[in-house]
Short mmCIF file of C-alpha atoms in Angstrom, two decimals:
data_model
loop_
_atom_site.label_atom_id
_atom_site.label_comp_id
_atom_site.label_asym_id
_atom_site.label_seq_id
_atom_site.Cartn_x
_atom_site.Cartn_y
_atom_site.Cartn_z
CA MET A 1 -64.04 263.22 -7.13
CA GLU A 2 -61.16 263.56 -4.67
CA ILE A 3 -60.25 261.25 -1.83
CA ALA A 4 -61.31 262.72 1.51
CA MET A 5 -58.60 263.70 4.00
CA SER A 6 -59.91 261.18 6.54
CA VAL A 7 -59.21 258.24 4.25
CA ARG A 8 -56.26 256.12 5.35
CA GLU A 9 -53.78 255.31 2.59
CA PHE A 10 -51.82 252.08 2.07
CA ASP A 11 -49.74 250.53 -0.66
CA ILE A 12 -51.83 247.35 -0.76
CA ALA A 13 -55.29 246.57 0.61
CA ILE A 14 -56.31 242.94 0.96
CA LEU A 15 -60.00 242.17 1.22
CA GLY A 16 -60.57 238.93 3.12
CA ALA A 17 -58.61 237.08 5.80
CA GLY A 18 -58.87 233.50 4.63
CA ALA A 19 -55.86 231.41 3.61
CA ALA A 20 -55.28 233.37 0.39
CA GLY A 21 -55.66 236.79 2.01
CA LEU A 22 -53.48 236.06 5.04
CA THR A 23 -50.75 234.52 2.90
CA ALA A 24 -50.84 237.54 0.60
CA ALA A 25 -50.63 239.88 3.61
CA HIS A 26 -47.57 238.06 4.94
CA VAL A 27 -45.72 238.04 1.62
CA ALA A 28 -46.64 241.61 0.67
CA ALA A 29 -45.73 243.06 4.08
CA GLU A 30 -42.34 241.35 3.96
CA THR A 31 -41.50 243.41 0.85
CA GLY A 32 -41.80 246.55 2.96
CA ALA A 33 -45.15 247.61 1.52
CA SER A 34 -47.78 249.10 3.83
CA VAL A 35 -50.54 246.50 3.94
CA ILE A 36 -54.02 246.46 5.44
CA VAL A 37 -56.36 243.46 5.60
CA VAL A 38 -60.11 244.01 5.82
CA GLU A 39 -62.17 241.08 7.11
CA LYS A 40 -65.92 241.06 7.68
CA LEU A 41 -66.31 238.16 10.10
CA SER A 42 -63.39 236.19 11.50
CA VAL A 43 -59.88 235.18 10.51
CA GLY A 44 -59.43 231.92 8.63
CA GLY A 45 -62.40 231.86 6.27
CA GLN A 46 -63.86 228.53 5.15
CA VAL A 47 -60.69 226.69 6.15
CA SER A 48 -61.64 227.19 9.81
CA THR A 49 -64.55 224.78 9.35
CA ILE A 50 -62.39 221.90 8.05
CA ASP A 51 -61.91 219.14 10.60
CA GLU A 52 -58.51 217.91 9.41
CA ILE A 53 -56.09 219.25 6.78
CA LYS A 54 -53.39 217.02 5.35
CA ASN A 55 -50.26 218.17 3.51
CA PHE A 56 -50.55 221.77 4.68
CA PRO A 57 -47.34 223.65 3.75
CA GLY A 58 -44.82 223.49 6.58
CA GLU A 59 -46.75 220.85 8.57
CA ALA A 60 -45.60 217.22 8.62
CA ASP A 61 -48.76 216.03 10.40
CA PRO A 62 -52.42 216.80 9.72
CA ILE A 63 -53.61 220.08 11.23
CA ALA A 64 -57.10 221.19 12.29
CA GLY A 65 -58.65 223.92 10.18
CA TYR A 66 -59.26 226.16 13.18
CA GLU A 67 -55.49 226.19 13.84
CA VAL A 68 -54.55 227.40 10.35
CA GLY A 69 -56.13 230.87 10.56
CA PRO A 70 -54.31 231.96 13.76
CA GLN A 71 -51.04 230.55 12.42
CA LEU A 72 -51.29 232.53 9.17
CA LEU A 73 -52.50 235.60 11.07
CA ASP A 74 -49.44 235.55 13.36
CA GLU A 75 -47.12 235.36 10.35
CA ALA A 76 -48.81 238.30 8.62
CA ASP A 77 -48.93 240.33 11.83
CA GLU A 78 -45.24 239.78 12.51
CA ALA A 79 -44.45 240.90 8.95
CA GLY A 80 -46.19 244.21 9.67
CA ALA A 81 -49.64 243.90 8.10
CA GLU A 82 -52.50 245.80 9.74
CA PHE A 83 -55.93 244.24 10.30
CA ILE A 84 -59.42 245.66 10.72
CA LEU A 85 -62.82 244.00 11.12
CA ASP A 86 -65.18 245.79 8.76
CA GLU A 87 -67.53 245.14 5.85
CA VAL A 88 -66.54 246.27 2.37
CA GLU A 89 -69.39 248.09 0.66
CA SER A 90 -67.79 249.18 -2.62
CA LEU A 91 -64.52 249.34 -4.56
CA ASN A 92 -63.91 252.16 -7.04
CA GLN A 93 -60.97 253.84 -8.73
CA VAL A 94 -60.46 257.47 -7.68
CA ASP A 95 -57.56 259.66 -8.85
CA GLY A 96 -55.40 256.70 -9.82
CA ARG A 97 -55.88 254.84 -6.53
CA TRP A 98 -58.47 252.34 -5.34
CA LEU A 99 -60.99 253.58 -2.80
CA ILE A 100 -62.47 250.89 -0.55
CA LYS A 101 -65.60 252.11 1.19
CA CYS A 102 -66.27 250.12 4.34
CA ALA A 103 -69.08 250.30 6.86
CA SER A 104 -66.90 252.09 9.43
CA GLU A 105 -64.16 253.83 7.44
CA ASP A 106 -62.71 254.36 3.98
CA ILE A 107 -59.32 253.10 2.77
CA SER A 108 -57.23 253.99 -0.27
CA ALA A 109 -54.56 251.79 -1.87
CA HIS A 110 -52.39 251.59 -4.96
CA ALA A 111 -53.25 247.90 -5.38
CA VAL A 112 -56.00 245.64 -4.08
CA ILE A 113 -56.07 241.88 -3.62
CA LEU A 114 -59.55 240.36 -3.61
CA ALA A 115 -59.55 237.34 -1.30
CA THR A 116 -63.10 237.42 0.05
CA GLY A 117 -63.56 233.76 -0.81
CA SER A 118 -66.91 232.01 -0.87
CA SER A 119 -69.84 231.46 1.44
CA ARG A 120 -71.92 228.35 1.90
CA LYS A 121 -75.02 228.37 -0.26
CA ARG A 122 -78.28 228.48 1.64
CA LEU A 123 -81.22 226.18 1.04
CA GLY A 124 -83.53 229.16 0.61
CA VAL A 125 -86.43 227.46 2.37
CA VAL A 126 -88.83 228.49 5.11
CA GLY A 127 -87.29 228.33 8.57
CA GLU A 128 -83.65 228.21 7.51
CA GLU A 129 -82.58 231.81 8.19
CA GLU A 130 -84.47 232.05 11.47
CA LEU A 131 -82.84 228.88 12.79
CA ILE A 132 -79.20 229.52 11.84
CA GLY A 133 -77.27 229.11 15.07
CA ARG A 134 -80.28 227.36 16.64
CA GLY A 135 -79.85 224.01 14.92
CA VAL A 136 -78.97 225.04 11.35
CA SER A 137 -75.20 224.93 10.83
CA HIS A 138 -72.47 224.79 8.18
CA CYS A 139 -69.72 223.35 10.40
CA ALA A 140 -69.79 219.80 11.76
CA SER A 141 -66.54 220.09 13.69
CA CYS A 142 -67.73 223.36 15.30
CA ASP A 143 -71.28 222.36 16.23
CA GLY A 144 -71.49 218.57 16.09
CA GLY A 145 -70.93 218.23 19.83
CA PHE A 146 -74.20 220.02 20.54
CA PHE A 147 -76.11 217.13 18.96
CA ARG A 148 -74.64 214.18 20.83
CA ASP A 149 -77.06 211.23 20.75
CA LYS A 150 -79.50 213.24 18.60
CA THR A 151 -80.62 212.98 14.96
CA VAL A 152 -79.25 215.43 12.41
CA ILE A 153 -79.86 216.01 8.71
CA VAL A 154 -77.00 216.62 6.27
CA ALA A 155 -78.18 218.43 3.14
CA GLY A 156 -75.97 217.67 0.14
CA GLY A 157 -74.35 214.74 -1.61
CA GLY A 158 -70.93 216.06 -2.62
CA ASP A 159 -67.52 215.39 -1.12
CA SER A 160 -67.85 218.17 1.47
CA ALA A 161 -71.26 216.96 2.60
CA LEU A 162 -70.07 213.40 3.10
CA ASP A 163 -66.87 214.56 4.79
CA GLU A 164 -68.97 216.45 7.32
CA ALA A 165 -71.38 213.52 7.66
CA THR A 166 -68.39 211.35 8.57
CA VAL A 167 -67.43 213.78 11.33
CA LEU A 168 -71.00 213.89 12.62
CA ALA A 169 -71.41 210.11 12.57
CA GLY A 170 -68.72 209.86 15.23
CA VAL A 171 -70.51 212.29 17.52
CA VAL A 172 -74.29 212.35 17.06
CA GLY A 173 -76.91 209.66 17.43
CA ASN A 174 -78.06 209.39 13.81
CA VAL A 175 -77.17 211.09 10.52
CA VAL A 176 -79.60 211.33 7.60
CA ILE A 177 -77.96 212.43 4.33
CA VAL A 178 -80.51 214.09 2.03
CA HIS A 179 -79.31 214.31 -1.56
CA HIS A 180 -80.50 214.77 -5.14
CA GLY A 181 -80.45 211.83 -7.57
CA ASP A 182 -80.22 208.11 -6.98
CA GLU A 183 -76.65 208.36 -5.69
CA PRO A 184 -74.63 211.14 -4.06
CA SER A 185 -71.99 212.80 -6.24
CA ALA A 186 -69.24 212.14 -3.68
CA THR A 187 -66.55 209.53 -4.26
CA GLN A 188 -67.49 205.86 -4.11
CA GLY A 189 -65.05 205.38 -1.24
CA GLN A 190 -66.82 207.98 0.88
CA GLN A 191 -70.20 206.49 0.09
CA ALA A 192 -69.11 202.95 0.88
CA ALA A 193 -67.61 203.95 4.22
CA LEU A 194 -70.75 205.77 5.31
CA ARG A 195 -73.13 203.07 4.06
CA ALA A 196 -71.23 200.67 6.31
CA THR A 197 -71.76 202.96 9.30
CA ASP A 198 -74.67 201.87 11.49
CA ASN A 199 -75.98 205.32 12.40
CA VAL A 200 -75.98 206.77 8.86
CA GLU A 201 -78.96 206.73 6.48
CA PHE A 202 -79.17 207.99 2.88
CA CYS A 203 -82.33 209.67 1.59
CA ALA A 204 -82.12 209.72 -2.22
CA ASN A 205 -83.96 211.90 -4.75
CA SER A 206 -84.94 214.26 -1.98
CA GLU A 207 -84.51 217.82 -0.77
CA ILE A 208 -85.41 219.86 2.27
CA ALA A 209 -88.57 221.86 1.62
CA GLU A 210 -88.79 223.45 5.07
CA VAL A 211 -86.88 223.58 8.34
CA VAL A 212 -89.23 223.30 11.30
CA GLY A 213 -88.45 224.84 14.66
CA ASP A 214 -89.86 225.61 18.08
CA ASP A 215 -88.72 227.78 20.98
CA LYS A 216 -85.75 225.45 21.56
CA GLY A 217 -84.51 225.45 17.96
CA VAL A 218 -84.75 222.95 15.09
CA CYS A 219 -87.17 220.12 15.74
CA GLY A 220 -87.50 218.65 12.25
CA VAL A 221 -87.65 219.14 8.51
CA ILE A 222 -90.13 218.63 5.71
CA LEU A 223 -88.58 216.47 2.98
CA LYS A 224 -89.78 216.61 -0.61
CA HIS A 225 -89.27 213.76 -3.07
CA GLN A 226 -87.93 215.11 -6.36
CA MET A 227 -89.78 212.64 -8.55
CA THR A 228 -93.21 212.48 -6.91
CA GLY A 229 -93.37 215.83 -5.14
CA ILE A 230 -94.64 214.07 -2.03
CA THR A 231 -93.63 215.76 1.24
CA THR A 232 -92.97 213.97 4.52
CA PRO A 233 -92.00 215.26 7.97
CA HIS A 234 -88.78 214.02 9.56
CA VAL A 235 -87.80 214.58 13.19
CA ALA A 236 -84.32 216.04 13.66
CA GLU A 237 -82.57 218.40 16.06
CA GLY A 238 -79.94 219.68 13.65
CA VAL A 239 -79.54 220.53 9.95
CA PHE A 240 -76.07 220.79 8.39
CA VAL A 241 -76.08 222.39 4.94
CA TYR A 242 -73.41 221.58 2.32
CA ILE A 243 -74.88 222.28 -1.11
CA GLY A 244 -72.00 224.22 -2.60
CA LEU A 245 -70.34 227.62 -2.42
CA LYS A 246 -71.10 231.07 -3.83
CA PRO A 247 -68.33 233.66 -4.35
CA ASN A 248 -68.44 236.81 -2.23
CA THR A 249 -68.42 239.36 -5.04
CA GLU A 250 -71.57 241.36 -4.25
CA PHE A 251 -69.61 244.57 -3.64
CA LEU A 252 -67.87 244.57 -7.03
CA GLY A 253 -69.06 246.93 -9.75
CA ALA A 254 -69.86 246.22 -13.38
CA ALA A 255 -66.27 246.94 -14.45
CA PHE A 256 -65.17 243.62 -12.97
CA LYS A 257 -65.63 240.75 -15.40
CA LEU A 258 -67.02 237.61 -13.79
CA ASP A 259 -67.48 234.09 -15.12
CA ASP A 260 -70.80 232.23 -15.13
CA SER A 261 -70.31 231.17 -11.51
CA GLY A 262 -69.73 234.76 -10.37
CA ARG A 263 -65.97 234.46 -9.90
CA CYS A 264 -63.41 237.04 -11.05
CA ILE A 265 -61.78 236.42 -14.43
CA VAL A 266 -58.02 236.99 -14.14
CA ASP A 267 -54.92 237.01 -16.34
CA ASP A 268 -51.69 235.04 -15.81
CA ASN A 269 -50.68 237.44 -13.03
CA LEU A 270 -54.04 237.03 -11.26
CA GLN A 271 -54.98 240.58 -12.26
CA THR A 272 -58.69 241.12 -12.80
CA SER A 273 -60.23 243.12 -15.63
CA CYS A 274 -59.49 246.22 -13.53
CA GLU A 275 -55.84 247.29 -13.48
CA GLY A 276 -54.27 247.09 -10.04
CA VAL A 277 -56.86 244.71 -8.62
CA PHE A 278 -55.89 241.05 -8.23
CA ALA A 279 -57.94 238.02 -7.18
CA ALA A 280 -56.78 235.01 -5.17
CA GLY A 281 -58.32 231.85 -3.76
CA ASP A 282 -61.94 230.74 -4.17
CA LEU A 283 -62.89 234.11 -5.64
CA ARG A 284 -60.74 233.51 -8.73
CA SER A 285 -62.25 231.99 -11.86
CA GLY A 286 -60.93 228.48 -12.36
CA SER A 287 -60.06 227.97 -8.71
CA ALA A 288 -60.29 224.39 -7.47
CA ALA A 289 -61.20 225.72 -4.00
CA MET A 290 -58.31 223.83 -2.42
CA LEU A 291 -56.33 225.14 0.53
CA VAL A 292 -52.87 224.59 -0.95
CA GLU A 293 -53.94 226.38 -4.14
CA SER A 294 -55.31 229.31 -2.13
CA VAL A 295 -51.97 229.67 -0.34
CA GLN A 296 -50.12 229.65 -3.67
CA ASP A 297 -52.59 232.19 -5.07
CA GLY A 298 -51.90 234.43 -2.09
CA LYS A 299 -48.17 234.35 -2.77
CA ARG A 300 -48.61 235.06 -6.49
CA ALA A 301 -51.10 237.86 -5.95
CA ALA A 302 -48.85 239.47 -3.34
CA ALA A 303 -45.88 239.45 -5.71
CA ALA A 304 -47.94 240.94 -8.54
CA ALA A 305 -49.61 243.56 -6.33
CA SER A 306 -46.28 244.57 -4.77
CA ALA A 307 -44.72 245.06 -8.19
CA TYR A 308 -47.72 247.08 -9.34
CA SER A 309 -47.68 249.25 -6.21
CA GLU A 310 -43.96 249.95 -6.53
CA GLY A 311 -44.50 251.06 -10.11
CA LYS A 312 -47.12 253.60 -8.97
CA GLN A 313 -44.85 255.30 -6.44
#
């Protein structure tokens, strides 16, 4: 199979415009390589939903997550990287190059950096999908203001869930944290601070069985007790879901080796099981899903991909 004449060719293609992808684009473009970044939704990735980021490289003071994406984008753009909004459908090797088939166009590159990150896991219950954007959210700092003086449910008991519950507690009327087990898995400090907050309630050993809505949006949930199976209705105008992340690897073929969590297995140079394809950020096996680590991954992957691309020319 030959690459069609209409396919645009680059030295390096970066899939994903989160912290890892944008950093990689900046570093790779500065080497003089031709670089294109393909992003499905919006620049910044999961970092855009973080209320406050401390110790971000180059920033003495905390910075809001929604500021990081544009900052990294400007740096990559100034270095000469090109950007397109498109959805990657497949990635295959053709005639010694990597062919990226997107919804709108096809791209060919010597090297590819996978930086598609992760997406928030869904509850998978009745009413959830239909009510996303109408009361179901994954971003407290983005959407919390819509629920001022109202009751919201936070699904999840980990650090992220309680971080977002803390943000919501300062904005909404009441926060109900629905979590598995007797205690949330978040740090004791987080739990103690929220338990001391008047408008926060914990609902242990429970899960959301259904999200209930009307023509205005979310109007409540059905909670199910894990031990007894008993279900009870609970009035709420918003549902914020933080039950973990799933890697965005659906477009990868069987040649890519993944770990049990679905993340790409890489070597010391962040190269995947497929030569010339590197993985950075949340997508990488063993990633701690931390912003600073994603930035470092982006730099390392860019250096490795640039060296690989130069060797192919």
